[in-house]
Amino acid sequence: MRWLRVVPCLAALFCAQLTLAQSSVPSQIPGHDAVLLGTAWYPEQWPESRWEDDLRLMEAADIKVVRITEFAWSRMEPSEGHYDFEWLDRAIALAAKHHIVSVLGTPTATPPAWLTLKHPEILRIEPDGQRVTHGNRAHASAASVIYREYCRKIAGQMALRYGKNPDVVGWQIDNEYGYALMSYDDETRGQFRKWLKSKYGTLDTLNARWTTAYWSETYDDWNEIPIPVGEHNPGMMLEWKHFITTTWADYQQNQITVLRAHVEPRQFITGNFMGFFDGFDHYPITEPLTFAAWDDYVGTGHLDPVYNGLSHDLTRGFKRQNFWVMETQPGMVNWSRLNNQLNKGEVRVMAWQAVAHGADEVGFWQWRSALNGQEEYHGTLVGADGTPVPVYTEASQIGHEFALTQDALRGTAPVSEVALLYSYDSHWAIQWQKHTEKYDDIGLLKSYYGPLRKLSQSVDVVSANAPLEGYKLVVAPSLNVLPKDLASHLLEYVHNGGHLVLGPRSGMKDEFNGLQAQRQPGYLVDALGGRVEQFYALEKDVPVSGTWGSGEASIWAEQMGSLAPDTKTLLSYGKSNGWLDDQPAVVTRSYGKGRITYIGAVLDEKLMTAAAAWMVQDSGVTPVFGPVPDGVEVSRRRGNGKDVFILINSSQEARNVALPRAMKLLLAGKAASSVELGPYGVEVVQ
Ligand code: GLA
């Protein structure tokens, strides 16, 4: 649901190797295929006599993985302490007979009715004070000590039974982590206060960091601190998000601990995340997992390859390694404003785009709709009658193609010279105080990603705190929260020869979501040799011109100034509100062995393209492949001494791609020096 400056050759070589080492490919199942097709399957919803028909159809489509059990608690533990796993033993064994491995989901997004009846206090209280009723999912409180004990028990029983089962390859904990929903109850409130106390030590410190002298917000007793609902003190709101992150990390660890106690190390443990979903900070949450996975849905409309590519790269960046697409739509969903079917060929484009960006598995949700239940209309591979629906044929094609290319793709992963920095703290800080309703930091990230991806053909999206030494270019479009240690981390990167580009609103806030007692970009002002004199939310577009050509700034403009003698202005504003007229909009300066650039405005597409071209050129970034026509995305997976390129035409017109030399076309099964891609055409070249 939804919701590296040109460096001497040797140094460049060293950096490339470093990046490669970081990108080992632990998400591929040892001894199994390199890239796998999967589906969510719910044997508990069907008579056992039906299972083999389903599995035969899956095998025929080269489906190699089923994810099961993530909602099957009431079937596995029909009453407290009475476990029934025999049906599951048989389901896993039957799947294996059809060469399909199982990923087991812990069923903790759906506590059974006997549990919520016995312990109604585990049911979440909504922000408005209402307790949720049983009968949906994500209805339990992640903070509940009692609930966690039940989660530990069921996960433990499953681990004991399947931790050594050769046909079980891994585990998914919970499902989409309850969309990070919290319970606004006394237990959670108490935990939040305790968490604040352990972080701040004294109320004096907390009051100072949150500047509670403002609006008489001063706290004299920890018990006075509420859970923020709606608009609140920005410091408290950020800490509430941090607390949510800790709560879900602990909720997850409770299950990881019991799983790891009983399961073989070869079995992976993951969770299914949701792209840019911002309920918690995904970097700490994914830290203890074997690899990250996400659920990739378009919803209404059609694939936006730039946004979807960005979302894949975000997920790959969580742990800086390959990932899985645990769920994707077999054509359509049921939860969007208009649940249209993707065009014929688009599902295949989506599956290949996932692999191109580092997915080692793509799983459809779901195989077949339950005959009743909340999601009867959702897209499936098999209809209510149990026979294939039209998109099954496309899924089979994907399955066969994955099987065909597995040898080439085994042990490979994307390797990039460009990194975009993402920060949940900065995202939240901007979201809560947008200043102009049009400000969209994810849209801004995308506006940088689009041209940078096109020019470099490979971009990593990583945490602002991630190691940066392998990158030629690091771009932080919205690093609003920029505390001192993070600034030092970035400065070290620049000092050592990196090019750091900052976007608007950078370096305004400290780690408590308070204003830095200095101008933007805060601790980076000295290195930049420039600062933001004033920021302006724009009523209308402002002309900008300079080294990158001319165009418009919209939504947001920062007046740069107080420039050091060697700080250069790349773009300036034209006539506007008087304040901005003829003032610098983009400035850059050499610092250490590197460079730091500050872009103070939201630029139009043409200027962003020119800006990206300048960044790439100045930093010595080289494209991984070479020129491809518009509408075609090229990606490289590298490893085991080989480079494999995936060409995807997401347009509905044919495209011809010239190859740098004669290469093997793995899908067409021939060698050629150009590729003819039909509408929604895909080719894998080596
Ligand atoms: C989510 C859930 C699935 C299902 C799909 C429907 O991602 O994880 O259980 O509800 O959405 O699109």
XYZ file of C-alpha atoms and ligand atoms in Angstrom:
698
model
C 0.000 0.000 0.000
C 0.979 3.458 -0.363
C 1.275 5.075 -0.313
C 34.659 11.847 -7.834
C 37.025 16.016 -10.122
C 39.135 14.336 -12.479
C 41.534 12.341 -10.338
C 44.759 10.666 -11.368
C 44.096 7.321 -13.038
C 45.384 5.132 -10.237
C 43.210 6.799 -7.658
C 40.177 6.433 -9.909
C 40.867 2.740 -10.315
C 41.173 2.307 -6.576
C 37.895 4.089 -5.987
C 36.081 1.967 -8.565
C 37.267 -1.164 -6.794
C 36.110 0.156 -3.467
C 32.636 0.805 -4.793
C 32.544 -2.647 -6.318
C 33.511 -4.297 -3.044
C 30.635 -2.499 -1.333
C 28.294 -3.842 -3.967
C 28.756 -7.562 -3.421
C 25.575 -9.415 -4.119
C 24.389 -11.171 -1.001
C 20.751 -11.116 -2.019
C 21.215 -13.851 -4.608
C 20.380 -17.184 -3.139
C 23.498 -19.349 -3.124
C 23.126 -22.216 -5.546
C 20.010 -20.771 -7.079
C 19.329 -18.589 -10.068
C 20.815 -15.125 -10.322
C 17.585 -13.324 -10.979
C 14.338 -14.832 -9.892
C 10.680 -14.397 -10.635
C 8.310 -14.859 -7.732
C 4.771 -14.441 -6.554
C 2.847 -14.018 -3.333
C 0.843 -17.203 -2.771
C -1.696 -17.882 -0.079
C -2.200 -21.691 0.180
C -4.160 -21.195 3.414
C -6.946 -19.568 1.381
C -7.491 -22.612 -0.869
C -8.329 -26.286 -0.599
C -5.192 -28.357 -0.659
C -6.487 -30.191 -3.735
C -5.965 -26.960 -5.691
C -2.328 -26.311 -4.735
C -0.628 -28.478 -7.318
C -2.553 -26.873 -10.212
C -1.299 -23.506 -9.043
C 2.262 -24.713 -8.646
C 2.244 -26.352 -12.086
C 1.150 -23.064 -13.635
C 3.834 -21.233 -11.682
C 6.518 -23.679 -12.770
C 5.414 -23.317 -16.384
C 5.984 -19.561 -16.049
C 9.469 -20.110 -14.555
C 8.320 -18.711 -11.238
C 11.015 -19.772 -8.780
C 9.945 -18.187 -5.490
C 6.745 -18.012 -3.489
C 6.367 -15.706 -0.536
C 3.866 -17.228 1.819
C 2.371 -17.056 5.326
C 2.682 -13.318 6.015
C -1.015 -13.174 6.847
C -1.572 -16.804 7.942
C -1.380 -16.484 11.738
C -4.885 -17.831 12.427
C -4.123 -20.854 10.231
C -0.753 -21.583 11.874
C -1.926 -20.942 15.450
C -5.691 -21.445 15.425
C -5.880 -21.001 19.186
C -3.319 -19.860 21.653
C -0.360 -22.233 21.860
C -1.913 -24.773 19.478
C 0.158 -24.779 16.345
C -0.780 -26.357 13.045
C 2.109 -26.428 10.616
C 1.435 -29.684 8.822
C -0.427 -28.003 5.967
C 2.521 -25.615 5.596
C 5.037 -28.468 5.561
C 3.070 -29.921 2.659
C 2.722 -26.594 0.819
C 6.482 -25.924 1.025
C 7.310 -29.472 -0.070
C 4.879 -29.353 -2.975
C 6.304 -26.016 -4.127
C 9.804 -27.525 -3.962
C 8.610 -30.444 -6.085
C 7.888 -27.782 -8.728
C 11.343 -26.192 -8.240
C 9.943 -23.294 -6.286
C 11.573 -22.100 -3.064
C 9.652 -20.449 -0.252
C 10.133 -17.195 1.592
C 8.179 -17.215 4.848
C 6.574 -14.063 6.120
C 6.081 -13.730 9.852
C 2.341 -13.085 10.179
C 2.561 -10.251 12.679
C 0.705 -7.671 10.571
C -2.418 -9.716 11.257
C -2.826 -10.851 14.866
C -5.706 -13.372 15.073
C -9.068 -12.705 16.704
C -8.401 -14.961 19.712
C -5.423 -12.729 20.535
C -7.127 -9.368 20.181
C -10.112 -10.696 22.160
C -7.877 -11.835 25.001
C -5.726 -8.681 24.876
C -7.826 -5.845 23.475
C -5.166 -3.471 24.831
C -2.834 -4.477 21.983
C -5.223 -2.925 19.453
C -3.903 0.467 18.363
C -5.432 3.742 19.490
C -5.657 6.213 16.650
C -4.517 9.842 17.064
C -8.170 10.816 17.638
C -8.420 8.476 20.640
C -10.463 5.732 18.938
C -9.317 2.153 19.324
C -9.183 0.245 16.011
C -11.373 -2.819 15.664
C -10.269 -6.297 14.689
C -10.741 -7.334 11.070
C -8.253 -5.330 9.077
C -4.477 -5.531 9.296
C -1.751 -3.527 11.047
C -4.148 -3.287 13.957
C -1.736 -4.038 16.795
C 0.542 -1.632 18.611
C 4.218 -2.087 17.650
C 5.177 -0.697 21.053
C 3.075 -3.184 23.034
C 5.222 -5.409 25.234
C 2.453 -7.995 25.332
C 2.054 -7.974 21.554
C 5.793 -8.326 20.993
C 5.783 -11.396 23.215
C 3.154 -13.020 20.988
C 5.146 -11.995 17.886
C 8.251 -13.560 19.394
C 6.397 -16.813 20.068
C 4.895 -17.287 16.596
C 8.123 -16.244 14.832
C 10.047 -18.606 17.142
C 7.762 -21.546 16.381
C 8.103 -20.907 12.649
C 11.889 -20.610 12.955
C 12.117 -23.867 14.896
C 10.088 -25.668 12.284
C 11.542 -24.138 9.091
C 14.950 -22.753 10.056
C 16.659 -25.810 8.610
C 14.214 -26.583 5.832
C 16.254 -26.635 2.596
C 13.295 -25.323 0.602
C 12.914 -22.239 2.756
C 15.416 -19.629 1.584
C 14.527 -16.697 3.733
C 12.185 -14.655 5.847
C 10.197 -11.494 5.505
C 9.367 -9.886 8.829
C 5.810 -8.612 9.158
C 4.384 -6.817 6.144
C 5.278 -3.261 5.195
C 5.836 -2.722 8.934
C 2.283 -1.741 9.627
C 2.793 1.401 7.538
C 4.711 2.630 10.641
C 1.391 3.251 12.364
C 1.684 3.943 16.075
C -0.689 3.559 18.956
C -1.464 6.795 20.757
C -1.891 5.012 24.069
C -0.376 5.356 27.543
C 2.135 2.572 26.954
C 3.550 4.260 23.852
C 3.454 7.688 25.499
C 5.393 6.317 28.480
C 7.972 4.765 26.176
C 8.334 8.019 24.227
C 9.033 9.942 27.454
C 11.514 7.315 28.623
C 13.233 7.436 25.234
C 13.459 11.233 25.405
C 14.868 11.022 28.924
C 17.573 8.602 27.857
C 18.450 10.816 24.897
C 18.408 14.233 26.591
C 19.269 13.308 30.192
C 17.714 16.430 31.680
C 14.652 18.474 30.931
C 16.861 21.568 30.867
C 18.675 20.129 27.856
C 15.445 19.160 26.155
C 13.900 22.570 26.826
C 16.989 24.275 25.427
C 17.190 22.145 22.266
C 13.515 22.560 21.526
C 13.517 26.249 22.559
C 10.438 25.611 24.636
C 10.487 29.193 25.959
C 8.534 29.740 22.745
C 4.747 29.631 23.301
C 5.147 28.593 26.923
C 6.107 25.074 25.932
C 8.545 24.572 28.842
C 8.423 21.108 30.470
C 9.075 20.656 34.195
C 8.166 17.007 34.366
C 8.759 14.248 31.799
C 5.114 13.253 32.236
C 4.006 16.568 30.768
C 5.329 15.658 27.331
C 2.601 14.601 24.883
C 2.761 12.582 21.715
C 2.607 15.228 18.989
C -0.599 15.164 16.984
C -0.873 17.621 14.128
C 1.393 20.649 14.038
C 3.742 20.820 17.020
C 7.154 21.945 18.173
C 9.529 21.011 15.279
C 12.047 19.499 17.711
C 9.408 17.300 19.262
C 8.022 16.295 15.877
C 11.447 15.176 14.682
C 12.048 13.217 17.885
C 8.664 11.558 17.538
C 9.768 10.341 14.076
C 13.052 9.139 15.582
C 11.090 7.354 18.286
C 8.834 5.708 15.676
C 12.002 4.552 13.894
C 13.390 3.100 17.140
C 10.083 1.442 17.965
C 9.832 -0.329 14.602
C 13.544 -1.197 14.686
C 12.987 -2.825 18.102
C 9.808 -4.485 16.899
C 11.798 -5.937 13.992
C 14.791 -6.890 16.185
C 12.488 -8.826 18.510
C 11.747 -11.116 15.583
C 15.257 -11.107 14.071
C 16.648 -12.312 17.401
C 14.305 -15.257 17.669
C 14.674 -16.139 13.983
C 18.478 -15.981 14.067
C 18.513 -18.213 17.168
C 17.002 -21.060 15.160
C 17.518 -20.516 11.430
C 20.544 -21.430 9.346
C 22.737 -18.487 8.333
C 21.968 -19.179 4.635
C 18.368 -18.090 5.230
C 18.090 -14.359 4.652
C 15.964 -11.987 6.678
C 14.384 -8.987 5.004
C 11.393 -6.672 5.208
C 9.220 -5.305 2.397
C 9.476 -1.501 2.265
C 7.648 1.020 0.138
C 9.977 3.278 -1.825
C 9.692 6.867 -0.595
C 7.237 6.000 2.158
C 8.439 8.236 5.007
C 6.864 6.794 8.152
C 10.298 6.069 9.609
C 13.985 6.419 8.754
C 14.777 3.423 6.533
C 18.566 3.551 6.987
C 18.661 2.331 10.612
C 15.680 0.016 10.074
C 17.307 -1.883 7.202
C 20.710 -2.052 8.913
C 20.241 -5.486 10.575
C 18.553 -7.085 7.541
C 20.368 -9.335 5.085
C 19.157 -7.114 2.237
C 16.325 -4.689 1.607
C 13.207 -5.414 -0.402
C 10.389 -3.193 -1.583
C 6.922 -3.276 -3.025
C 6.860 -1.486 -6.372
C 3.409 -0.305 -7.434
C 2.418 2.301 -10.015
C -1.194 2.647 -8.897
C -3.010 4.971 -11.272
C -1.537 5.648 -14.691
C 1.650 4.270 -16.182
C 5.247 3.644 -15.349
C 7.276 6.797 -14.812
C 10.712 5.266 -15.485
C 12.560 8.165 -13.853
C 10.591 8.093 -10.605
C 10.542 4.311 -10.504
C 14.282 4.098 -11.259
C 14.883 6.600 -8.470
C 12.808 4.489 -6.082
C 14.792 1.356 -6.968
C 18.034 3.250 -6.426
C 16.758 4.545 -3.096
C 16.065 0.969 -2.006
C 19.452 -0.258 -3.281
C 20.990 2.600 -1.287
C 19.408 1.530 2.010
C 22.093 -1.098 2.426
C 24.189 -0.155 -0.622
C 23.661 -3.529 -2.227
C 21.234 -5.405 -4.443
C 17.679 -5.786 -3.274
C 14.447 -7.614 -4.040
C 11.165 -6.334 -5.373
C 9.062 -8.440 -3.083
C 5.823 -7.250 -4.648
C 4.817 -5.671 -7.931
C 1.520 -5.348 -9.724
C 0.486 -7.912 -12.302
C -1.047 -5.107 -14.344
C -3.304 -3.343 -11.869
C -3.982 -2.680 -8.212
C -7.240 -2.178 -6.344
C -6.368 0.672 -3.977
C -5.771 3.629 -6.257
C -8.010 6.391 -7.512
C -8.233 4.665 -10.908
C -7.004 1.109 -11.015
C -6.154 0.947 -14.718
C -4.245 -1.961 -16.224
C -0.683 -1.276 -17.369
C -0.339 -1.540 -21.147
C 0.657 -4.804 -22.705
C 4.438 -4.990 -22.352
C 4.650 -2.516 -19.467
C 4.725 -5.151 -16.722
C 7.756 -6.682 -18.449
C 9.397 -3.252 -18.704
C 8.847 -2.801 -14.963
C 10.311 -6.200 -14.127
C 13.404 -5.589 -16.251
C 13.840 -2.072 -14.894
C 13.930 -3.548 -11.399
C 16.674 -5.996 -12.411
C 18.540 -3.240 -14.268
C 18.645 -1.211 -11.059
C 19.870 -4.131 -8.933
C 16.869 -6.282 -8.048
C 17.644 -9.979 -7.786
C 14.021 -11.012 -7.498
C 10.762 -9.604 -8.749
C 7.596 -10.978 -7.163
C 4.056 -10.453 -8.290
C 1.341 -9.627 -5.819
C -0.548 -11.759 -6.087
C -1.056 -15.146 -7.689
C -4.823 -15.346 -7.309
C -7.381 -13.281 -5.416
C -9.008 -14.838 -2.406
C -12.668 -15.343 -3.203
C -13.525 -12.926 -0.409
C -11.528 -10.376 1.519
C -10.581 -6.744 1.094
C -8.661 -7.040 -2.199
C -10.989 -8.961 -4.531
C -10.389 -6.626 -7.509
C -6.570 -6.575 -7.370
C -4.535 -7.714 -10.385
C -3.487 -11.378 -10.353
C -1.865 -13.952 -12.647
C -4.727 -16.392 -12.318
C -8.424 -15.534 -12.291
C -11.198 -16.435 -9.857
C -11.709 -19.616 -11.924
C -8.088 -20.678 -11.398
C -7.022 -20.316 -15.039
C -4.441 -17.803 -16.336
C -5.529 -14.215 -17.048
C -3.951 -12.437 -20.058
C -1.005 -10.951 -18.121
C 0.100 -14.478 -17.106
C 1.627 -14.805 -20.597
C 3.719 -11.681 -20.027
C 4.775 -12.959 -16.602
C 5.814 -16.241 -18.225
C 7.885 -14.338 -20.766
C 9.643 -12.527 -17.907
C 10.222 -15.838 -16.133
C 11.720 -17.417 -19.233
C 13.908 -14.365 -19.889
C 15.191 -14.354 -16.307
C 16.062 -18.027 -16.721
C 17.820 -17.277 -20.006
C 19.985 -14.482 -18.587
C 20.723 -15.873 -15.141
C 24.263 -17.001 -15.933
C 25.164 -13.565 -17.254
C 23.563 -11.715 -14.346
C 24.804 -13.917 -11.503
C 27.090 -11.972 -9.185
C 26.500 -8.591 -10.812
C 25.322 -5.273 -9.386
C 25.098 -1.628 -10.453
C 28.270 0.406 -9.793
C 28.017 4.209 -9.872
C 30.306 7.239 -9.862
C 27.500 9.577 -8.856
C 25.654 9.614 -5.535
C 22.566 11.522 -4.562
C 22.212 12.060 -0.822
C 18.908 11.484 0.879
C 18.028 12.329 4.475
C 14.777 11.519 6.230
C 15.390 14.254 8.815
C 15.723 16.843 6.048
C 12.688 15.495 4.246
C 10.519 15.708 7.347
C 11.877 19.125 8.321
C 10.941 20.549 4.902
C 7.578 18.811 4.803
C 6.527 20.308 8.130
C 7.562 23.860 7.276
C 7.287 24.031 3.516
C 6.956 27.802 3.355
C 5.310 27.356 -0.011
C 2.855 24.565 -0.571
C 4.464 23.906 -3.953
C 7.754 22.805 -2.402
C 8.281 19.113 -3.045
C 11.702 17.833 -1.986
C 11.152 14.408 -3.584
C 10.165 16.138 -6.839
C 13.354 18.195 -6.545
C 15.400 15.035 -5.956
C 13.839 13.605 -9.093
C 14.662 16.749 -11.065
C 18.355 16.181 -10.220
C 18.184 12.420 -10.652
C 16.625 12.520 -14.140
C 19.420 14.326 -16.027
C 22.199 12.882 -13.846
C 20.973 9.329 -14.485
C 20.648 10.023 -18.187
C 24.190 11.370 -18.464
C 26.015 8.966 -16.136
C 23.638 6.024 -16.684
C 24.101 4.916 -13.088
C 23.313 6.802 -9.890
C 23.345 5.649 -6.276
C 20.952 7.187 -3.801
C 22.471 6.892 -0.337
C 22.178 8.243 3.158
C 23.949 11.543 3.752
C 26.026 9.654 6.318
C 27.128 6.908 3.899
C 30.801 6.440 2.942
C 31.452 8.692 -0.061
C 35.048 7.955 -1.055
C 34.136 5.963 -4.168
C 32.155 8.752 -5.797
C 33.313 11.409 -8.259
C 30.195 13.476 -7.727
C 27.932 13.772 -4.689
C 24.745 15.794 -4.953
C 22.564 16.701 -1.979
C 19.479 18.428 -3.348
C 17.758 19.061 0.002
C 20.110 18.681 2.961
C 18.107 20.932 5.222
C 19.215 19.257 8.471
C 23.023 19.481 8.460
C 24.589 19.058 11.885
C 28.293 19.543 12.512
C 29.389 15.910 12.230
C 27.597 15.515 8.912
C 29.203 18.748 7.670
C 32.631 17.359 8.669
C 31.878 14.139 6.791
C 31.013 16.107 3.638
C 33.989 18.434 4.014
C 36.343 15.469 4.256
C 34.917 14.151 0.996
C 35.487 17.495 -0.721
C 38.908 17.903 0.840
C 39.943 14.582 -0.659
C 38.934 15.580 -4.180
C 35.178 15.075 -4.390
C 32.680 17.458 -5.906
C 29.795 18.216 -3.561
C 26.734 19.961 -4.949
C 24.141 21.306 -2.516
C 20.613 22.264 -3.458
C 18.308 24.901 -1.986
C 17.435 24.943 1.725
C 20.711 23.168 2.596
C 22.356 23.589 5.960
C 19.540 25.495 7.617
C 18.715 23.220 10.549
C 20.497 21.421 13.362
C 19.815 17.851 14.480
C 16.987 19.071 16.711
C 15.189 20.606 13.754
C 16.065 24.040 15.115
C 17.598 26.856 13.096
C 21.390 26.851 12.936
C 22.675 30.002 14.560
C 24.372 30.855 11.269
C 23.322 31.336 7.674
C 22.954 28.537 5.188
C 24.690 26.315 4.434
C 25.677 26.452 8.114
C 28.944 24.674 8.819
C 29.764 24.702 5.078
C 29.713 28.500 4.657
C 33.493 28.854 5.051
C 34.287 26.082 2.568
C 31.828 27.467 0.043
C 33.054 31.001 0.575
C 29.465 32.145 0.351
C 26.155 32.091 2.168
C 22.460 32.524 1.742
C 21.562 36.144 2.480
C 17.838 35.427 2.317
C 15.437 32.806 1.008
C 12.223 33.654 -0.885
C 9.145 31.595 -1.646
C 8.286 32.681 -5.184
C 4.894 33.863 -6.385
C 6.019 33.649 -9.963
C 8.999 32.421 -11.945
C 12.214 34.449 -11.876
C 14.638 34.664 -14.825
C 18.103 33.207 -14.198
C 21.124 33.183 -16.496
C 24.855 32.505 -16.562
C 27.294 29.684 -17.355
C 24.502 27.127 -17.709
C 22.427 29.261 -20.107
C 19.217 31.026 -19.243
C 15.860 29.942 -17.958
C 13.602 30.251 -14.950
C 13.705 29.606 -11.241
C 10.397 28.698 -9.706
C 8.915 28.017 -6.263
C 12.069 28.854 -4.260
C 15.006 31.227 -4.686
C 17.903 31.985 -2.369
C 19.897 35.145 -2.642
C 23.558 34.117 -2.388
C 26.174 36.571 -1.151
C 29.222 37.498 0.959
C 31.393 35.743 -1.556
C 35.071 34.934 -1.025
C 37.317 36.319 -3.823
C 37.687 32.863 -5.385
C 34.000 31.884 -5.187
C 32.529 31.996 -8.681
C 28.951 32.798 -9.596
C 27.549 30.370 -12.150
C 23.993 31.698 -12.386
C 22.405 35.003 -11.366
C 18.806 36.118 -11.046
C 17.323 38.620 -13.467
C 14.627 41.162 -12.646
C 12.340 39.929 -9.907
C 11.227 41.213 -6.513
C 13.989 43.799 -6.255
C 15.821 41.789 -3.610
C 16.867 39.059 -5.986
C 17.634 41.293 -8.981
C 21.163 40.620 -10.305
C 22.048 38.574 -7.236
C 23.941 35.236 -7.383
C 21.766 32.110 -7.551
C 24.446 29.426 -7.977
C 27.988 29.682 -6.657
C 30.984 27.333 -6.708
C 34.435 27.202 -5.181
C 37.485 24.903 -5.191
C 38.115 23.572 -1.728
C 40.970 21.236 -0.773
C 41.428 18.893 -3.732
C 37.747 19.141 -4.572
C 34.889 21.526 -5.195
C 31.731 22.653 -3.496
C 28.795 24.112 -5.390
C 25.567 25.606 -4.029
C 22.425 25.840 -6.155
C 20.062 28.251 -4.404
C 16.981 27.865 -6.577
C 14.590 25.338 -8.049
C 15.651 25.385 -11.712
C 13.623 24.542 -14.801
C 14.258 21.348 -16.725
C 16.531 22.890 -19.360
C 18.735 24.506 -16.734
C 18.796 21.322 -14.652
C 19.987 19.432 -17.712
C 22.742 21.994 -18.298
C 23.605 21.944 -14.586
C 23.859 18.157 -14.610
C 26.053 18.254 -17.733
C 28.363 20.728 -15.986
C 28.513 18.639 -12.815
C 29.266 15.447 -14.695
C 31.924 17.068 -16.832
C 33.596 18.962 -14.003
C 33.740 15.798 -11.908
C 35.037 13.524 -14.671
C 32.031 11.207 -14.525
C 31.847 8.858 -17.515
C 28.659 7.182 -18.802
C 28.580 3.432 -18.214
C 27.533 2.638 -21.791
C 27.259 5.505 -24.277
C 24.533 7.413 -26.077
C 21.043 5.899 -26.244
C 17.964 7.448 -27.872
C 15.272 9.252 -25.870
C 12.846 6.877 -24.221
C 15.529 4.236 -23.754
C 17.145 3.610 -20.397
C 20.465 1.777 -20.246
C 21.819 0.247 -17.055
C 24.923 -1.733 -16.282
C 25.343 -4.613 -13.849
C 28.991 -5.355 -13.172
C 30.682 -8.240 -11.354
C 32.682 -11.429 -11.731
C 34.765 -9.685 -14.409
C 31.791 -8.971 -16.640
C 29.588 -6.075 -17.627
C 25.996 -6.765 -18.569
C 23.869 -3.950 -20.012
C 20.110 -3.823 -19.921
C 18.374 -1.667 -22.538
C 14.760 -0.766 -21.912
C 12.492 1.143 -24.249
C 9.678 2.417 -22.065
C 8.146 4.347 -24.949
C 5.499 3.022 -27.276
C 7.587 3.651 -30.397
C 10.395 1.505 -31.758
C 13.969 2.643 -31.055
C 17.321 1.635 -32.518
C 20.344 1.549 -30.216
C 23.844 1.499 -31.711
C 26.181 -0.691 -29.643
C 29.812 0.352 -29.091
C 30.895 -2.897 -30.795
C 29.393 -6.260 -31.752
C 27.876 -7.699 -28.601
C 25.797 -10.699 -27.563
C 22.065 -9.994 -27.421
C 21.024 -12.452 -24.765
C 17.266 -12.261 -25.284
C 17.380 -12.304 -29.093
C 20.037 -15.023 -28.939
C 22.441 -13.519 -31.492
C 25.403 -11.178 -31.864
C 24.879 -7.725 -33.377
C 26.261 -4.199 -33.342
C 22.876 -2.553 -32.910
C 19.637 -3.380 -31.131
C 16.169 -2.861 -32.517
C 13.847 -2.246 -29.565
C 10.156 -2.409 -30.350
C 7.589 -0.518 -28.253
C 8.226 -1.528 -24.609
C 11.215 -3.466 -25.970
C 13.918 -4.907 -23.723
C 17.326 -6.402 -24.534
C 20.164 -7.663 -22.365
C 23.596 -7.262 -23.983
C 26.980 -8.563 -23.015
C 0.739 -4.161 -0.338
C 0.675 -5.372 0.572
C 0.016 -6.560 -0.049
C -1.195 -6.112 -0.877
C -0.725 -5.148 -1.958
C -1.828 -4.704 -2.876
O 1.950 -3.791 -0.857
O 1.954 -5.743 1.090
O -0.410 -7.400 0.997
O -2.106 -5.505 -0.064
O -0.228 -3.989 -1.310
O -1.337 -3.810 -3.861
